[in-house]
């Protein structure tokens, strides 16, 4: 399978990163390397660190970026290890970082990675294929209560309870092994009339929820933002693209926290937190793709880009 992925908000990200030819940049979600390529083109003596937890993605990016390989260091790791990764590379300060969160079209298109409700594959959904927990474990081992909570919280699925009930019922007979088996169960749990009136595919929200759980997608974003901002040089920028409201809310709130001085509870008379304002928020409202981009690439429709700039 060829690595196909159309980069989202490409020009907007490059513009917002204010790339200095001699600067150090980190692409935390290299994927097929679309954003990385445009960053690399702007560097003279600068350096680009390309992270991805998916070995297939890094292989494809290595190919795409081969003309710039002297400026690039590839690291196959989860960006949640950002601090360690920078320490190991002896980097104290960076001039910008980009996160283009979520799965790539390549991951979705590969049926065998189990991300797609449109194709049949093993229930997997791990972005990092060396990780233990997979979608199979979630679907076959989690309690009914946990499944229902996950579908509700991470999928905003109104039918969460019934879907969880149907899953637990089905797996009493035999384990649920494939994406299509799961799609069939979801389709039985949601009444036909409701399914037909739903915007988008009826299995979309449950698949999103399981993917978030398997890859711990929300936790990693929340935790990495302060680590990246700490590592930014003054005026360095952090650009984050998200694809659904749960992620965008986290980015917005983390940026807000870093944009505040004291965060002591209001009833404490003297500040004990010593929290310093470290981030200027560049995008009060997130940047969204142009109408043209939304038309050309349906995956971009829900994208939101938020940008912050490190203070002195
Ligand atoms: C939307 S794609 C990036 C596409 C890329 N910007 C491009 O233009 O080709 C997201 C990539 O981030 C990776 N990824 C997601 N979460 C990650 C994490 N916590 N650590 C490392 N890589 C991650 C995925 O494996 C995937 O390849």
Short mmCIF file of C-alpha atoms and ligand atoms in Angstrom, two decimals:
data_model
loop_
_atom_site.label_atom_id
_atom_site.label_comp_id
_atom_site.label_asym_id
_atom_site.label_seq_id
_atom_site.Cartn_x
_atom_site.Cartn_y
_atom_site.Cartn_z
CA UNK A 1 0.00 0.00 0.00
CA UNK A 2 1.35 3.37 -1.03
CA UNK A 3 1.59 5.97 1.74
CA UNK A 4 -1.18 8.38 0.81
CA UNK A 5 -1.91 11.28 3.08
CA UNK A 6 -2.83 14.82 2.14
CA UNK A 7 -1.37 17.26 4.66
CA UNK A 8 -3.94 19.47 6.34
CA UNK A 9 -3.50 23.25 6.85
CA UNK A 10 -0.04 22.96 5.34
CA UNK A 11 0.61 26.59 4.34
CA UNK A 12 -1.04 27.87 7.50
CA UNK A 13 1.29 25.76 9.70
CA UNK A 14 4.41 26.76 7.84
CA UNK A 15 3.48 30.42 8.04
CA UNK A 16 2.66 30.21 11.75
CA UNK A 17 5.90 28.41 12.61
CA UNK A 18 7.94 31.49 11.51
CA UNK A 19 10.75 29.20 10.41
CA UNK A 20 14.29 30.51 10.87
CA UNK A 21 16.76 28.87 8.45
CA UNK A 22 19.15 28.12 11.30
CA UNK A 23 16.52 27.04 13.82
CA UNK A 24 15.68 23.69 15.41
CA UNK A 25 12.19 22.30 14.82
CA UNK A 26 10.32 19.21 15.91
CA UNK A 27 7.57 17.54 13.90
CA UNK A 28 5.98 15.41 16.63
CA UNK A 29 3.65 13.60 14.21
CA UNK A 30 5.68 13.13 11.05
CA UNK A 31 3.29 10.71 9.32
CA UNK A 32 4.00 10.75 5.60
CA UNK A 33 6.28 13.76 6.07
CA UNK A 34 4.14 16.34 4.25
CA UNK A 35 4.62 19.10 6.82
CA UNK A 36 8.20 18.03 7.52
CA UNK A 37 9.13 18.45 3.87
CA UNK A 38 8.03 22.09 3.83
CA UNK A 39 9.87 22.77 7.09
CA UNK A 40 13.04 21.07 5.82
CA UNK A 41 13.01 23.13 2.63
CA UNK A 42 13.28 26.31 4.67
CA UNK A 43 16.30 25.23 6.72
CA UNK A 44 19.92 26.06 5.90
CA UNK A 45 22.00 25.14 8.92
CA UNK A 46 18.90 24.34 10.95
CA UNK A 47 17.72 20.96 12.12
CA UNK A 48 14.47 19.05 12.04
CA UNK A 49 13.55 16.25 14.41
CA UNK A 50 10.91 13.92 12.96
CA UNK A 51 8.99 11.84 15.49
CA UNK A 52 6.37 9.18 14.93
CA UNK A 53 5.39 6.13 16.92
CA UNK A 54 4.47 4.25 13.74
CA UNK A 55 7.45 2.60 12.05
CA UNK A 56 5.59 2.41 8.69
CA UNK A 57 5.07 6.17 8.78
CA UNK A 58 8.73 6.89 9.48
CA UNK A 59 9.79 4.62 6.62
CA UNK A 60 7.53 6.50 4.21
CA UNK A 61 8.70 9.87 5.55
CA UNK A 62 12.34 8.83 5.21
CA UNK A 63 11.74 8.24 1.53
CA UNK A 64 9.89 11.52 0.99
CA UNK A 65 12.52 13.52 2.87
CA UNK A 66 15.61 11.79 1.47
CA UNK A 67 16.99 14.94 -0.21
CA UNK A 68 17.09 16.68 3.17
CA UNK A 69 18.33 13.82 5.30
CA UNK A 70 21.49 15.62 6.56
CA UNK A 71 19.26 18.13 8.31
CA UNK A 72 16.88 15.56 9.79
CA UNK A 73 16.94 13.19 12.75
CA UNK A 74 14.23 10.52 12.72
CA UNK A 75 13.02 9.18 16.04
CA UNK A 76 10.58 6.29 16.33
CA UNK A 77 8.89 7.10 19.62
CA UNK A 78 5.74 8.42 21.22
CA UNK A 79 5.79 12.19 21.60
CA UNK A 80 4.76 11.68 25.21
CA UNK A 81 8.49 10.98 25.75
CA UNK A 82 9.30 14.44 24.41
CA UNK A 83 11.54 15.47 27.33
CA UNK A 84 13.63 12.29 27.18
CA UNK A 85 13.90 12.42 23.43
CA UNK A 86 15.27 15.98 23.56
CA UNK A 87 17.65 15.06 26.37
CA UNK A 88 19.01 12.10 24.43
CA UNK A 89 19.59 14.33 21.41
CA UNK A 90 21.27 16.97 23.62
CA UNK A 91 18.78 19.61 22.60
CA UNK A 92 17.93 22.23 25.27
CA UNK A 93 15.99 24.61 23.13
CA UNK A 94 13.84 24.43 20.03
CA UNK A 95 12.39 27.17 17.81
CA UNK A 96 9.14 25.46 16.99
CA UNK A 97 7.08 22.30 17.23
CA UNK A 98 4.20 20.92 15.21
CA UNK A 99 1.59 18.35 16.21
CA UNK A 100 -0.88 17.13 13.61
CA UNK A 101 -2.78 14.80 15.86
CA UNK A 102 -4.58 11.62 15.05
CA UNK A 103 -4.34 8.93 12.44
CA UNK A 104 -3.05 9.34 8.91
CA UNK A 105 -5.10 8.37 5.88
CA UNK A 106 -2.50 5.68 5.32
CA UNK A 107 -3.26 4.09 8.69
CA UNK A 108 -6.99 4.21 7.95
CA UNK A 109 -6.61 2.84 4.43
CA UNK A 110 -4.64 -0.19 5.59
CA UNK A 111 -7.42 -2.62 6.48
CA UNK A 112 -4.97 -4.76 8.47
CA UNK A 113 -4.32 -1.91 10.93
CA UNK A 114 -7.94 -2.19 12.03
CA UNK A 115 -8.78 1.53 12.18
CA UNK A 116 -11.51 1.46 9.57
CA UNK A 117 -15.20 0.69 9.94
CA UNK A 118 -15.40 0.67 6.14
CA UNK A 119 -13.00 -2.24 5.59
CA UNK A 120 -12.63 -5.59 7.27
CA UNK A 121 -9.52 -6.19 9.34
CA UNK A 122 -8.39 -7.46 12.73
CA UNK A 123 -9.44 -5.26 15.61
CA UNK A 124 -6.12 -3.57 16.24
CA UNK A 125 -5.95 0.28 16.05
CA UNK A 126 -2.49 0.55 17.60
CA UNK A 127 -0.47 3.39 16.11
CA UNK A 128 2.59 1.90 17.78
CA UNK A 129 2.57 -1.74 16.72
CA UNK A 130 4.88 -2.76 19.52
CA UNK A 131 2.40 -1.65 22.18
CA UNK A 132 0.51 -4.28 24.22
CA UNK A 133 -3.06 -3.00 24.37
CA UNK A 134 -5.05 -3.25 21.13
CA UNK A 135 -8.67 -2.66 20.14
CA UNK A 136 -9.24 -6.42 20.51
CA UNK A 137 -8.38 -6.21 24.23
CA UNK A 138 -10.67 -3.23 24.76
CA UNK A 139 -13.62 -4.83 22.97
CA UNK A 140 -13.18 -8.31 24.44
CA UNK A 141 -11.90 -7.64 27.95
CA UNK A 142 -13.28 -4.32 29.22
CA UNK A 143 -16.36 -4.41 31.47
CA UNK A 144 -19.71 -3.30 30.11
CA UNK A 145 -19.53 -0.22 32.30
CA UNK A 146 -16.05 0.76 31.07
CA UNK A 147 -17.03 0.25 27.44
CA UNK A 148 -20.12 2.36 27.86
CA UNK A 149 -18.11 5.12 29.61
CA UNK A 150 -15.49 5.14 26.87
CA UNK A 151 -18.07 5.32 24.07
CA UNK A 152 -19.82 8.16 25.85
CA UNK A 153 -16.72 10.12 26.86
CA UNK A 154 -14.48 9.65 23.83
CA UNK A 155 -17.12 9.13 21.17
CA UNK A 156 -19.91 11.33 22.53
CA UNK A 157 -22.09 8.36 21.55
CA UNK A 158 -25.69 8.64 22.78
CA UNK A 159 -26.26 4.89 22.37
CA UNK A 160 -23.18 4.01 24.44
CA UNK A 161 -25.00 1.87 27.03
CA UNK A 162 -26.89 -0.23 24.51
CA UNK A 163 -23.83 -0.75 22.32
CA UNK A 164 -21.79 -1.88 25.35
CA UNK A 165 -24.60 -4.24 26.34
CA UNK A 166 -24.72 -5.76 22.84
CA UNK A 167 -20.94 -6.21 22.77
CA UNK A 168 -20.88 -8.03 26.09
CA UNK A 169 -23.80 -10.21 24.96
CA UNK A 170 -22.07 -11.08 21.66
CA UNK A 171 -18.73 -11.96 23.21
CA UNK A 172 -20.39 -14.52 25.52
CA UNK A 173 -20.78 -16.62 22.37
CA UNK A 174 -17.38 -15.98 20.86
CA UNK A 175 -14.68 -13.31 20.87
CA UNK A 176 -15.14 -10.30 18.60
CA UNK A 177 -12.16 -10.43 16.28
CA UNK A 178 -12.72 -8.18 13.30
CA UNK A 179 -13.78 -4.63 12.55
CA UNK A 180 -16.80 -5.89 10.57
CA UNK A 181 -17.99 -8.07 13.46
CA UNK A 182 -17.91 -4.97 15.62
CA UNK A 183 -19.71 -2.87 12.98
CA UNK A 184 -22.46 -5.54 12.82
CA UNK A 185 -22.94 -5.48 16.58
CA UNK A 186 -23.12 -1.67 16.61
CA UNK A 187 -25.66 -1.78 13.81
CA UNK A 188 -27.86 -4.17 15.80
CA UNK A 189 -27.62 -1.98 18.91
CA UNK A 190 -28.76 1.24 17.24
CA UNK A 191 -32.35 1.15 15.91
CA UNK A 192 -32.50 1.26 12.13
CA UNK A 193 -34.53 4.47 12.02
CA UNK A 194 -31.92 6.25 14.14
CA UNK A 195 -29.05 4.84 12.10
CA UNK A 196 -30.53 6.09 8.87
CA UNK A 197 -31.04 9.58 10.24
CA UNK A 198 -27.53 9.89 11.70
CA UNK A 199 -25.03 12.23 10.12
CA UNK A 200 -22.00 10.15 9.09
CA UNK A 201 -21.42 6.44 9.59
CA UNK A 202 -23.18 4.89 12.61
CA UNK A 203 -19.98 3.17 13.77
CA UNK A 204 -17.79 6.26 13.54
CA UNK A 205 -18.13 7.42 17.13
CA UNK A 206 -17.47 4.00 18.69
CA UNK A 207 -14.41 3.49 16.49
CA UNK A 208 -13.10 6.94 17.43
CA UNK A 209 -13.63 6.15 21.11
CA UNK A 210 -11.78 2.83 20.97
CA UNK A 211 -8.92 4.42 19.03
CA UNK A 212 -8.56 7.16 21.65
CA UNK A 213 -8.56 4.56 24.43
CA UNK A 214 -6.04 2.26 22.71
CA UNK A 215 -3.59 5.04 21.91
CA UNK A 216 -4.28 7.12 25.05
CA UNK A 217 -4.70 10.00 22.64
CA UNK A 218 -6.13 12.59 25.01
CA UNK A 219 -3.70 12.03 27.87
CA UNK A 220 -0.65 12.32 25.67
CA UNK A 221 -1.74 15.65 24.20
CA UNK A 222 -2.53 17.13 27.58
CA UNK A 223 0.80 16.05 29.06
CA UNK A 224 3.08 16.96 26.19
CA UNK A 225 2.00 20.59 25.78
CA UNK A 226 3.74 21.92 28.94
CA UNK A 227 6.86 19.86 28.13
CA UNK A 228 7.11 21.31 24.65
CA UNK A 229 6.46 24.88 25.80
CA UNK A 230 9.15 24.52 28.45
CA UNK A 231 11.63 23.53 25.73
CA UNK A 232 10.73 26.38 23.36
CA UNK A 233 13.16 29.28 22.98
CA UNK A 234 11.67 32.79 23.46
CA UNK A 235 9.38 33.54 20.51
CA UNK A 236 9.42 29.86 19.55
CA UNK A 237 6.03 28.57 18.45
CA UNK A 238 3.88 25.52 19.05
CA UNK A 239 1.30 24.65 16.37
CA UNK A 240 -1.32 22.00 17.06
CA UNK A 241 -3.86 20.63 14.60
CA UNK A 242 -6.73 18.62 16.05
CA UNK A 243 -9.63 16.82 14.40
CA UNK A 244 -12.38 16.68 16.99
CA UNK A 245 -13.80 18.83 19.75
CA UNK A 246 -12.44 16.74 22.64
CA UNK A 247 -8.87 17.28 21.49
CA UNK A 248 -9.39 20.92 20.60
CA UNK A 249 -10.80 21.60 24.06
CA UNK A 250 -7.70 20.12 25.69
CA UNK A 251 -5.36 22.24 23.56
CA UNK A 252 -7.38 25.37 24.27
CA UNK A 253 -7.37 24.73 28.03
CA UNK A 254 -3.68 23.81 28.22
CA UNK A 255 -2.78 26.97 26.30
CA UNK A 256 -4.96 28.99 28.70
CA UNK A 257 -3.22 27.50 31.73
CA UNK A 258 0.21 28.39 30.35
CA UNK A 259 -1.09 31.86 29.56
CA UNK A 260 -1.92 32.48 33.23
CA UNK A 261 0.36 33.59 36.05
CA UNK A 262 -0.68 32.41 39.50
CA UNK A 263 -3.01 29.39 39.49
CA UNK A 264 -3.56 29.22 43.27
CA UNK A 265 -7.17 28.71 44.41
CA UNK A 266 -8.85 32.11 44.95
CA UNK A 267 -9.12 31.64 48.74
CA UNK A 268 -5.33 31.46 49.25
CA UNK A 269 -4.13 34.95 50.30
CA UNK A 270 -0.53 34.65 49.05
CA UNK A 271 0.65 32.86 45.93
CA UNK A 272 2.23 29.49 46.69
CA UNK A 273 2.17 27.99 43.21
CA UNK A 274 4.89 30.20 41.65
CA UNK A 275 3.26 29.51 38.32
CA UNK A 276 4.59 31.82 35.61
CA UNK A 277 2.92 32.89 32.43
CA UNK A 278 5.01 31.30 29.68
CA UNK A 279 2.83 31.29 26.59
CA UNK A 280 1.24 33.96 24.45
CA UNK A 281 -1.84 32.72 22.60
CA UNK A 282 -1.59 33.67 18.93
CA UNK A 283 -4.93 32.22 17.85
CA UNK A 284 -7.79 33.40 20.08
CA UNK A 285 -9.98 31.48 17.66
CA UNK A 286 -8.48 28.43 15.94
CA UNK A 287 -7.47 28.63 12.28
CA UNK A 288 -9.64 26.45 10.05
CA UNK A 289 -9.05 25.19 6.51
CA UNK A 290 -10.27 27.33 3.63
CA UNK A 291 -13.47 26.35 1.87
CA UNK A 292 -11.34 25.16 -1.02
CA UNK A 293 -9.26 22.85 1.18
CA UNK A 294 -12.39 21.46 2.84
CA UNK A 295 -13.81 20.69 -0.56
CA UNK A 296 -10.63 19.08 -1.85
CA UNK A 297 -9.92 17.04 1.27
CA UNK A 298 -12.93 15.94 3.28
CA UNK A 299 -10.69 14.79 6.15
CA UNK A 300 -9.69 18.43 6.71
CA UNK A 301 -13.26 19.54 7.44
CA UNK A 302 -13.03 19.23 11.20
CA UNK A 303 -9.42 20.44 11.50
CA UNK A 304 -8.51 23.26 13.87
CA UNK A 305 -5.08 24.81 14.28
CA UNK A 306 -4.09 26.56 17.51
CA UNK A 307 -0.81 28.42 17.86
CA UNK A 308 1.08 29.61 20.94
CA UNK A 309 4.31 31.59 21.28
CA UNK A 310 6.80 31.25 24.10
CA UNK A 311 7.33 34.37 26.20
CA UNK A 312 10.79 35.39 27.40
C1 LIG B 1 -2.28 13.00 10.80
S1 LIG B 1 -0.82 12.08 10.71
C2 LIG B 1 0.43 13.27 10.35
C3 LIG B 1 0.54 13.63 8.91
C4 LIG B 1 1.71 14.54 8.57
N1 LIG B 1 1.61 15.83 9.22
C5 LIG B 1 1.81 14.72 7.06
O1 LIG B 1 1.64 15.85 6.60
O2 LIG B 1 2.08 13.76 6.37
C6 LIG B 1 -0.50 11.74 12.38
C7 LIG B 1 0.70 10.89 12.67
O3 LIG B 1 1.03 11.07 14.03
C8 LIG B 1 1.39 9.85 14.60
N2 LIG B 1 1.09 9.96 16.02
C9 LIG B 1 -0.14 10.15 16.59
N3 LIG B 1 -0.01 10.20 17.92
C10 LIG B 1 1.31 10.08 18.20
C11 LIG B 1 2.07 10.06 19.40
N4 LIG B 1 1.49 10.17 20.60
N5 LIG B 1 3.42 9.93 19.32
C12 LIG B 1 4.03 9.81 18.11
N6 LIG B 1 3.36 9.80 16.94
C13 LIG B 1 2.02 9.93 16.99
C14 LIG B 1 0.58 8.81 13.87
O4 LIG B 1 1.23 7.56 13.90
C15 LIG B 1 0.49 9.40 12.46
O5 LIG B 1 1.48 8.89 11.63
#
